[in-house]
Amino acid sequence: MFSHPDYDGHKRLVFAHDEATGLKAIVAVHSTALGPAFGGCRMYPYTDDADALTDVLRLSRGMTYKAAICELPYGGGKSVIIGDPRRDKTPELLRAMGDIVDSFGGSYITADDVGTTLDDLAVMRTATRYTAAATALAQESLAVTAYGVFMAITAAVERGLLRMSLAGLKVAVQGLGNVGLPLCGHLRGAGAELVVADPDTRRTARAATEFGARVVDVDVIYDQPVDVFAPCALGAILNDTTIPRLQARIVCGGANNQLAEKRHDAALAKRGIISVPDYLASAGGVIDFYQEQIDDRPDAVLRSVERIRDITSDVLARAAKTNETPLEVADRIVQQRLHGSVRHDAT
Ligand code: NAI
């Protein structure tokens, strides 16, 4: 396990099985250097256990980076339940997952994620208090990730294209789920012109009707003549095949782990494309959790998520100055915070 390519110094990795409910879960705590590890619980029908392990390790590391770049007092963690949420999810299984979260004694705090909902969290809370969205106000759906991506795009357009308005900006949005669709709403509201792709035709129809988006096939979204490409579906979509096809000057979206390999960051830079680190653009969820503890009114939460705009602007300004990529700059800031911090481990 320690030599797994994505292990990356994880602090704890727990494999949990509950025979009575059929629960099979992995909880990964990447770091607690800056505070308790925060990260959602994903339920997904992984093809095999190795896929689940890779996913949880990459996602929990990403959570460490999201919290650290936003200067939040949290570490990074994540959990995955191996199973089909439509078929295998039961209240008993969720309570068993709550027990596992509770066994971390607060060093891991969970949230909703792909395949789990705020209602599922409420069931888990019968077994543990270590979850996000514990108050009624915090359960309002604010699409914070989409709003954070919108803030990051706004900053990148200001810095990279020297445009102070998004009016007339052309944006390609890949994926119209919980992140992509509300992002389209924000962009359209600011006057941007949208090109979208999603295999789900009900979602593309919605984007066309509600936001005047032009719909293209999922295979050609990379080739669109746009200013910004916003990946909001899958990981590893920035690779040897897609990067040469991009027409956009900016890549900024909510999908986790967009680069197939680290070297693809340099490949983007070589093409003159400004790429906002995915962990920065998609940090809305962890900011939301932090803000819930202080003031959980929706307005206060959204104002707090707006810090993504300033952080993105700062990272891009430093990158331009030092001739590094935004990812190199952001990674260095994170490493300094992780290693320069006074340790107050929760475990
Ligand atoms: P979702 O499951 O709600 O939506 C994903 C959408 O992508 C679906 O509509 C799906 O049909 C579409 N899709 C699948 N394959 C596609 C393809 N080849 N081309 C275009 N579209 C495709 O997921 P959600 O929640 O919107 O998340 C999107 C991404 O953002 C994921 O990578 C997720 O890990 C990441 N993310 C989500 C957060 C959240 O709060 N929901 C938080 C941080 C990151």
Short mmCIF file of N, CA, C and O in Angstrom, two decimals, residues 163-262:
data_model
loop_
_atom_site.label_atom_id
_atom_site.label_comp_id
_atom_site.label_asym_id
_atom_site.label_seq_id
_atom_site.Cartn_x
_atom_site.Cartn_y
_atom_site.Cartn_z
N ARG A 163 -9.75 41.39 -19.63
CA ARG A 163 -11.15 41.80 -19.85
C ARG A 163 -11.82 41.92 -18.49
O ARG A 163 -11.78 40.99 -17.68
N MET A 164 -12.42 43.06 -18.24
CA MET A 164 -13.05 43.30 -16.94
C MET A 164 -14.50 42.85 -16.91
O MET A 164 -15.16 42.91 -15.88
N SER A 165 -14.99 42.38 -18.05
CA SER A 165 -16.38 41.93 -18.11
C SER A 165 -16.43 40.59 -18.85
O SER A 165 -15.59 40.33 -19.72
N LEU A 166 -17.41 39.78 -18.50
CA LEU A 166 -17.55 38.50 -19.20
C LEU A 166 -18.51 38.62 -20.38
O LEU A 166 -18.76 37.64 -21.07
N ALA A 167 -19.03 39.80 -20.60
CA ALA A 167 -19.98 39.98 -21.70
C ALA A 167 -19.32 39.61 -23.03
O ALA A 167 -18.23 40.09 -23.34
N GLY A 168 -19.96 38.72 -23.75
CA GLY A 168 -19.44 38.30 -25.05
C GLY A 168 -18.34 37.24 -24.98
O GLY A 168 -17.89 36.74 -26.01
N LEU A 169 -17.91 36.90 -23.76
CA LEU A 169 -16.87 35.87 -23.61
C LEU A 169 -17.44 34.53 -24.07
O LEU A 169 -18.58 34.19 -23.76
N LYS A 170 -16.63 33.76 -24.79
CA LYS A 170 -17.11 32.45 -25.26
C LYS A 170 -16.55 31.36 -24.35
O LYS A 170 -15.33 31.26 -24.17
N VAL A 171 -17.45 30.56 -23.78
CA VAL A 171 -17.02 29.53 -22.82
C VAL A 171 -17.59 28.18 -23.24
O VAL A 171 -18.78 28.06 -23.53
N ALA A 172 -16.72 27.16 -23.24
CA ALA A 172 -17.17 25.78 -23.48
C ALA A 172 -17.27 25.06 -22.14
O ALA A 172 -16.29 24.99 -21.41
N VAL A 173 -18.44 24.55 -21.83
CA VAL A 173 -18.64 23.85 -20.56
C VAL A 173 -18.82 22.36 -20.85
O VAL A 173 -19.75 21.97 -21.56
N GLN A 174 -17.92 21.57 -20.29
CA GLN A 174 -17.98 20.11 -20.48
C GLN A 174 -18.65 19.48 -19.25
O GLN A 174 -18.07 19.47 -18.17
N GLY A 175 -19.86 18.99 -19.40
CA GLY A 175 -20.57 18.36 -18.28
C GLY A 175 -21.55 19.32 -17.65
O GLY A 175 -21.19 20.44 -17.27
N LEU A 176 -22.81 18.89 -17.54
CA LEU A 176 -23.87 19.78 -17.05
C LEU A 176 -24.55 19.19 -15.82
O LEU A 176 -25.78 19.09 -15.76
N GLY A 177 -23.75 18.77 -14.85
CA GLY A 177 -24.31 18.21 -13.63
C GLY A 177 -24.45 19.27 -12.55
O GLY A 177 -24.74 20.44 -12.83
N ASN A 178 -24.21 18.86 -11.30
CA ASN A 178 -24.37 19.76 -10.16
C ASN A 178 -23.47 20.99 -10.25
O ASN A 178 -23.78 22.03 -9.69
N VAL A 179 -22.33 20.83 -10.94
CA VAL A 179 -21.41 21.97 -11.09
C VAL A 179 -21.67 22.70 -12.41
O VAL A 179 -21.85 23.91 -12.44
N GLY A 180 -21.69 21.95 -13.51
CA GLY A 180 -21.72 22.56 -14.84
C GLY A 180 -22.98 23.38 -15.12
O GLY A 180 -22.89 24.49 -15.66
N LEU A 181 -24.14 22.85 -14.73
CA LEU A 181 -25.38 23.56 -15.07
C LEU A 181 -25.50 24.90 -14.32
O LEU A 181 -25.72 25.94 -14.96
N PRO A 182 -25.33 24.91 -12.99
CA PRO A 182 -25.37 26.23 -12.33
C PRO A 182 -24.25 27.17 -12.78
O PRO A 182 -24.44 28.38 -12.82
N LEU A 183 -23.11 26.60 -13.18
CA LEU A 183 -22.04 27.46 -13.71
C LEU A 183 -22.53 28.15 -14.98
O LEU A 183 -22.30 29.36 -15.17
N CYS A 184 -23.24 27.42 -15.84
CA CYS A 184 -23.80 28.02 -17.06
C CYS A 184 -24.71 29.19 -16.69
O CYS A 184 -24.70 30.23 -17.36
N GLY A 185 -25.49 29.03 -15.61
CA GLY A 185 -26.39 30.10 -15.18
C GLY A 185 -25.61 31.36 -14.82
O GLY A 185 -25.97 32.46 -15.24
N HIS A 186 -24.54 31.19 -14.04
CA HIS A 186 -23.73 32.36 -13.65
C HIS A 186 -23.10 33.03 -14.88
O HIS A 186 -23.08 34.25 -15.01
N LEU A 187 -22.54 32.18 -15.76
CA LEU A 187 -21.85 32.73 -16.93
C LEU A 187 -22.82 33.47 -17.84
O LEU A 187 -22.54 34.57 -18.33
N ARG A 188 -23.98 32.86 -18.06
CA ARG A 188 -24.99 33.49 -18.92
C ARG A 188 -25.45 34.82 -18.30
O ARG A 188 -25.60 35.82 -18.99
N GLY A 189 -25.62 34.78 -16.96
CA GLY A 189 -26.04 35.99 -16.25
C GLY A 189 -25.04 37.13 -16.44
O GLY A 189 -25.39 38.31 -16.40
N ALA A 190 -23.76 36.76 -16.65
CA ALA A 190 -22.72 37.78 -16.84
C ALA A 190 -22.52 38.12 -18.31
O ALA A 190 -21.61 38.86 -18.67
N GLY A 191 -23.35 37.53 -19.17
CA GLY A 191 -23.30 37.89 -20.58
C GLY A 191 -22.43 37.00 -21.46
O GLY A 191 -22.19 37.33 -22.62
N ALA A 192 -21.95 35.86 -20.91
CA ALA A 192 -21.09 34.99 -21.72
C ALA A 192 -21.93 34.18 -22.71
O ALA A 192 -23.12 33.95 -22.50
N GLU A 193 -21.25 33.73 -23.79
CA GLU A 193 -21.91 32.87 -24.78
C GLU A 193 -21.42 31.44 -24.55
O GLU A 193 -20.21 31.23 -24.42
N LEU A 194 -22.34 30.49 -24.50
CA LEU A 194 -21.98 29.14 -24.06
C LEU A 194 -22.04 28.10 -25.18
O LEU A 194 -22.94 28.12 -26.01
N VAL A 195 -21.07 27.17 -25.12
CA VAL A 195 -21.11 25.96 -25.92
C VAL A 195 -21.04 24.83 -24.90
O VAL A 195 -20.19 24.87 -24.00
N VAL A 196 -21.92 23.85 -24.98
CA VAL A 196 -21.95 22.82 -23.94
C VAL A 196 -21.98 21.43 -24.55
O VAL A 196 -22.40 21.24 -25.69
N ALA A 197 -21.53 20.45 -23.73
CA ALA A 197 -21.62 19.05 -24.14
C ALA A 197 -21.90 18.19 -22.92
O ALA A 197 -21.32 18.42 -21.85
N ASP A 198 -22.79 17.24 -23.11
CA ASP A 198 -23.10 16.26 -22.05
C ASP A 198 -23.83 15.11 -22.73
O ASP A 198 -24.70 15.35 -23.57
N PRO A 199 -23.49 13.87 -22.37
CA PRO A 199 -24.20 12.75 -23.01
C PRO A 199 -25.69 12.71 -22.63
O PRO A 199 -26.48 12.09 -23.33
N ASP A 200 -26.04 13.40 -21.55
CA ASP A 200 -27.43 13.42 -21.10
C ASP A 200 -28.18 14.53 -21.87
O ASP A 200 -28.00 15.71 -21.60
N THR A 201 -29.02 14.12 -22.80
CA THR A 201 -29.66 15.09 -23.69
C THR A 201 -30.69 15.96 -22.96
O THR A 201 -30.99 17.05 -23.40
N ARG A 202 -31.22 15.46 -21.83
CA ARG A 202 -32.15 16.33 -21.07
C ARG A 202 -31.40 17.54 -20.53
O ARG A 202 -31.90 18.65 -20.48
N ARG A 203 -30.16 17.30 -20.12
CA ARG A 203 -29.36 18.41 -19.56
C ARG A 203 -28.93 19.39 -20.65
O ARG A 203 -28.95 20.60 -20.43
N THR A 204 -28.53 18.88 -21.79
CA THR A 204 -28.13 19.81 -22.86
C THR A 204 -29.35 20.60 -23.33
O THR A 204 -29.24 21.80 -23.61
N ALA A 205 -30.52 19.96 -23.36
CA ALA A 205 -31.73 20.67 -23.78
C ALA A 205 -32.02 21.80 -22.80
O ALA A 205 -32.41 22.91 -23.20
N ARG A 206 -31.82 21.52 -21.51
CA ARG A 206 -32.04 22.56 -20.49
C ARG A 206 -31.09 23.73 -20.68
O ARG A 206 -31.50 24.90 -20.61
N ALA A 207 -29.83 23.41 -20.94
CA ALA A 207 -28.84 24.49 -21.12
C ALA A 207 -29.18 25.32 -22.35
O ALA A 207 -29.01 26.55 -22.35
N ALA A 208 -29.68 24.66 -23.39
CA ALA A 208 -30.04 25.38 -24.61
C ALA A 208 -31.24 26.30 -24.34
O ALA A 208 -31.22 27.48 -24.72
N THR A 209 -32.25 25.75 -23.67
CA THR A 209 -33.46 26.55 -23.45
C THR A 209 -33.22 27.67 -22.44
O THR A 209 -33.61 28.81 -22.66
N GLU A 210 -32.60 27.30 -21.30
CA GLU A 210 -32.48 28.29 -20.21
C GLU A 210 -31.37 29.31 -20.44
O GLU A 210 -31.48 30.45 -20.00
N PHE A 211 -30.27 28.86 -21.08
CA PHE A 211 -29.11 29.75 -21.17
C PHE A 211 -28.68 30.04 -22.61
O PHE A 211 -27.59 30.57 -22.83
N GLY A 212 -29.49 29.62 -23.56
CA GLY A 212 -29.17 29.87 -24.97
C GLY A 212 -27.89 29.20 -25.42
O GLY A 212 -27.22 29.67 -26.35
N ALA A 213 -27.52 28.09 -24.77
CA ALA A 213 -26.25 27.44 -25.10
C ALA A 213 -26.34 26.70 -26.43
O ALA A 213 -27.38 26.15 -26.78
N ARG A 214 -25.23 26.69 -27.13
CA ARG A 214 -25.11 25.87 -28.35
C ARG A 214 -24.63 24.49 -27.91
O ARG A 214 -23.66 24.39 -27.14
N VAL A 215 -25.30 23.46 -28.36
CA VAL A 215 -24.97 22.10 -27.92
C VAL A 215 -24.10 21.41 -28.97
O VAL A 215 -24.42 21.45 -30.15
N VAL A 216 -22.99 20.82 -28.51
CA VAL A 216 -22.16 20.05 -29.45
C VAL A 216 -21.95 18.64 -28.89
O VAL A 216 -22.19 18.40 -27.70
N ASP A 217 -21.49 17.76 -29.74
CA ASP A 217 -21.24 16.39 -29.34
C ASP A 217 -20.09 16.35 -28.30
O ASP A 217 -19.18 17.16 -28.37
N VAL A 218 -20.17 15.38 -27.39
CA VAL A 218 -19.13 15.32 -26.34
C VAL A 218 -17.72 15.19 -26.91
O VAL A 218 -16.76 15.68 -26.31
N ASP A 219 -17.59 14.58 -28.09
CA ASP A 219 -16.26 14.36 -28.65
C ASP A 219 -15.62 15.64 -29.20
O ASP A 219 -14.41 15.65 -29.42
N VAL A 220 -16.42 16.66 -29.49
CA VAL A 220 -15.84 17.84 -30.15
C VAL A 220 -15.81 19.08 -29.26
O VAL A 220 -15.47 20.17 -29.72
N ILE A 221 -16.12 18.92 -27.98
CA ILE A 221 -16.14 20.09 -27.08
C ILE A 221 -14.74 20.71 -26.98
O ILE A 221 -14.59 21.92 -26.80
N TYR A 222 -13.70 19.89 -27.14
CA TYR A 222 -12.32 20.41 -27.02
C TYR A 222 -11.95 21.35 -28.17
O TYR A 222 -11.07 22.17 -28.04
N ASP A 223 -12.60 21.16 -29.31
CA ASP A 223 -12.19 21.86 -30.54
C ASP A 223 -12.89 23.20 -30.73
O ASP A 223 -12.69 23.86 -31.75
N GLN A 224 -13.72 23.59 -29.80
CA GLN A 224 -14.56 24.77 -30.02
C GLN A 224 -13.74 26.07 -29.96
O GLN A 224 -12.84 26.20 -29.13
N PRO A 225 -14.05 27.02 -30.85
CA PRO A 225 -13.34 28.31 -30.85
C PRO A 225 -13.85 29.20 -29.71
O PRO A 225 -14.73 30.03 -29.91
N VAL A 226 -13.32 28.98 -28.52
CA VAL A 226 -13.80 29.69 -27.33
C VAL A 226 -12.64 30.36 -26.61
O VAL A 226 -11.47 30.07 -26.89
N ASP A 227 -12.96 31.23 -25.65
CA ASP A 227 -11.93 31.86 -24.83
C ASP A 227 -11.58 30.99 -23.62
O ASP A 227 -10.45 30.97 -23.16
N VAL A 228 -12.61 30.31 -23.08
CA VAL A 228 -12.42 29.52 -21.85
C VAL A 228 -12.98 28.12 -22.05
O VAL A 228 -14.08 27.96 -22.59
N PHE A 229 -12.21 27.14 -21.60
CA PHE A 229 -12.70 25.76 -21.58
C PHE A 229 -12.90 25.38 -20.12
O PHE A 229 -11.97 25.46 -19.32
N ALA A 230 -14.13 24.99 -19.77
CA ALA A 230 -14.45 24.69 -18.37
C ALA A 230 -14.82 23.21 -18.20
O ALA A 230 -15.96 22.81 -18.45
N PRO A 231 -13.84 22.39 -17.77
CA PRO A 231 -14.14 20.96 -17.58
C PRO A 231 -14.92 20.75 -16.28
O PRO A 231 -14.43 21.06 -15.20
N CYS A 232 -16.13 20.25 -16.40
CA CYS A 232 -16.98 20.03 -15.22
C CYS A 232 -17.60 18.64 -15.24
O CYS A 232 -18.76 18.45 -14.83
N ALA A 233 -16.84 17.66 -15.75
CA ALA A 233 -17.39 16.30 -15.79
C ALA A 233 -16.40 15.31 -15.21
O ALA A 233 -16.55 14.87 -14.07
N LEU A 234 -15.37 15.02 -15.99
CA LEU A 234 -14.49 13.90 -15.65
C LEU A 234 -13.08 14.37 -15.33
O LEU A 234 -12.68 15.46 -15.72
N GLY A 235 -12.31 13.48 -14.67
CA GLY A 235 -10.89 13.74 -14.44
C GLY A 235 -10.08 13.32 -15.67
O GLY A 235 -10.61 12.71 -16.61
N ALA A 236 -8.79 13.66 -15.66
CA ALA A 236 -7.81 13.22 -16.67
C ALA A 236 -8.16 13.61 -18.09
O ALA A 236 -7.70 12.99 -19.05
N ILE A 237 -8.95 14.70 -18.26
CA ILE A 237 -9.35 15.07 -19.63
C ILE A 237 -8.33 15.99 -20.29
O ILE A 237 -8.46 16.30 -21.46
N LEU A 238 -7.34 16.45 -19.53
CA LEU A 238 -6.27 17.24 -20.15
C LEU A 238 -5.09 16.30 -20.38
O LEU A 238 -4.38 15.92 -19.44
N ASN A 239 -4.94 15.86 -21.60
CA ASN A 239 -3.95 14.83 -21.90
C ASN A 239 -3.33 15.06 -23.28
O ASN A 239 -3.62 16.07 -23.95
N ASP A 240 -2.48 14.12 -23.71
CA ASP A 240 -1.77 14.28 -24.99
C ASP A 240 -2.71 14.44 -26.18
O ASP A 240 -2.38 15.11 -27.16
N THR A 241 -3.88 13.84 -26.10
CA THR A 241 -4.82 13.90 -27.22
C THR A 241 -5.59 15.21 -27.24
O THR A 241 -5.82 15.79 -28.29
N THR A 242 -6.01 15.67 -26.04
CA THR A 242 -6.92 16.83 -26.01
C THR A 242 -6.18 18.18 -26.02
O THR A 242 -6.67 19.13 -26.63
N ILE A 243 -5.04 18.26 -25.37
CA ILE A 243 -4.38 19.57 -25.23
C ILE A 243 -4.07 20.22 -26.59
O ILE A 243 -4.37 21.40 -26.79
N PRO A 244 -3.55 19.45 -27.57
CA PRO A 244 -3.28 20.11 -28.87
C PRO A 244 -4.55 20.61 -29.56
O PRO A 244 -4.48 21.48 -30.43
N ARG A 245 -5.70 20.10 -29.16
CA ARG A 245 -6.95 20.50 -29.84
C ARG A 245 -7.59 21.76 -29.24
O ARG A 245 -8.46 22.36 -29.87
N LEU A 246 -7.18 22.12 -28.03
CA LEU A 246 -7.86 23.24 -27.36
C LEU A 246 -7.63 24.55 -28.09
O LEU A 246 -6.51 24.88 -28.49
N GLN A 247 -8.71 25.32 -28.24
CA GLN A 247 -8.62 26.65 -28.86
C GLN A 247 -8.62 27.73 -27.77
O GLN A 247 -8.32 28.88 -28.04
N ALA A 248 -9.01 27.35 -26.56
CA ALA A 248 -9.20 28.32 -25.48
C ALA A 248 -7.86 28.85 -24.97
O ALA A 248 -6.84 28.15 -25.04
N ARG A 249 -7.88 30.08 -24.46
CA ARG A 249 -6.69 30.65 -23.82
C ARG A 249 -6.65 30.32 -22.34
O ARG A 249 -5.63 30.43 -21.68
N ILE A 250 -7.82 29.95 -21.80
CA ILE A 250 -7.92 29.67 -20.36
C ILE A 250 -8.63 28.34 -20.14
O ILE A 250 -9.64 28.06 -20.80
N VAL A 251 -8.09 27.53 -19.22
CA VAL A 251 -8.79 26.32 -18.78
C VAL A 251 -9.12 26.51 -17.31
O VAL A 251 -8.22 26.78 -16.49
N CYS A 252 -10.38 26.42 -16.97
CA CYS A 252 -10.78 26.62 -15.58
C CYS A 252 -12.14 25.94 -15.37
O CYS A 252 -13.13 26.35 -15.97
N GLY A 253 -12.15 24.91 -14.55
CA GLY A 253 -13.41 24.19 -14.34
C GLY A 253 -13.43 23.49 -13.00
O GLY A 253 -12.45 23.52 -12.24
N GLY A 254 -14.55 22.85 -12.72
CA GLY A 254 -14.75 22.25 -11.40
C GLY A 254 -14.32 20.79 -11.27
O GLY A 254 -14.25 20.28 -10.15
N ALA A 255 -14.06 20.12 -12.38
CA ALA A 255 -13.72 18.69 -12.29
C ALA A 255 -12.45 18.49 -11.46
O ALA A 255 -11.52 19.31 -11.55
N ASN A 256 -12.43 17.43 -10.68
CA ASN A 256 -11.24 17.11 -9.89
C ASN A 256 -10.21 16.42 -10.77
O ASN A 256 -10.56 15.65 -11.68
N ASN A 257 -8.95 16.64 -10.49
CA ASN A 257 -7.84 15.92 -11.15
C ASN A 257 -7.94 15.96 -12.68
O ASN A 257 -7.99 14.92 -13.34
N GLN A 258 -7.96 17.17 -13.21
CA GLN A 258 -8.16 17.33 -14.66
C GLN A 258 -6.95 16.89 -15.49
O GLN A 258 -7.09 16.44 -16.61
N LEU A 259 -5.74 17.06 -14.93
CA LEU A 259 -4.54 16.68 -15.68
C LEU A 259 -4.38 15.16 -15.65
O LEU A 259 -4.43 14.55 -14.57
N ALA A 260 -4.17 14.57 -16.84
CA ALA A 260 -3.93 13.11 -16.87
C ALA A 260 -2.63 12.80 -16.12
O ALA A 260 -2.55 11.85 -15.36
N GLU A 261 -1.61 13.62 -16.37
CA GLU A 261 -0.33 13.49 -15.67
C GLU A 261 0.18 14.89 -15.38
O GLU A 261 -0.19 15.84 -16.06
N LYS A 262 1.05 14.98 -14.40
CA LYS A 262 1.55 16.30 -14.01
C LYS A 262 2.20 17.05 -15.18
O LYS A 262 2.07 18.27 -15.31
#
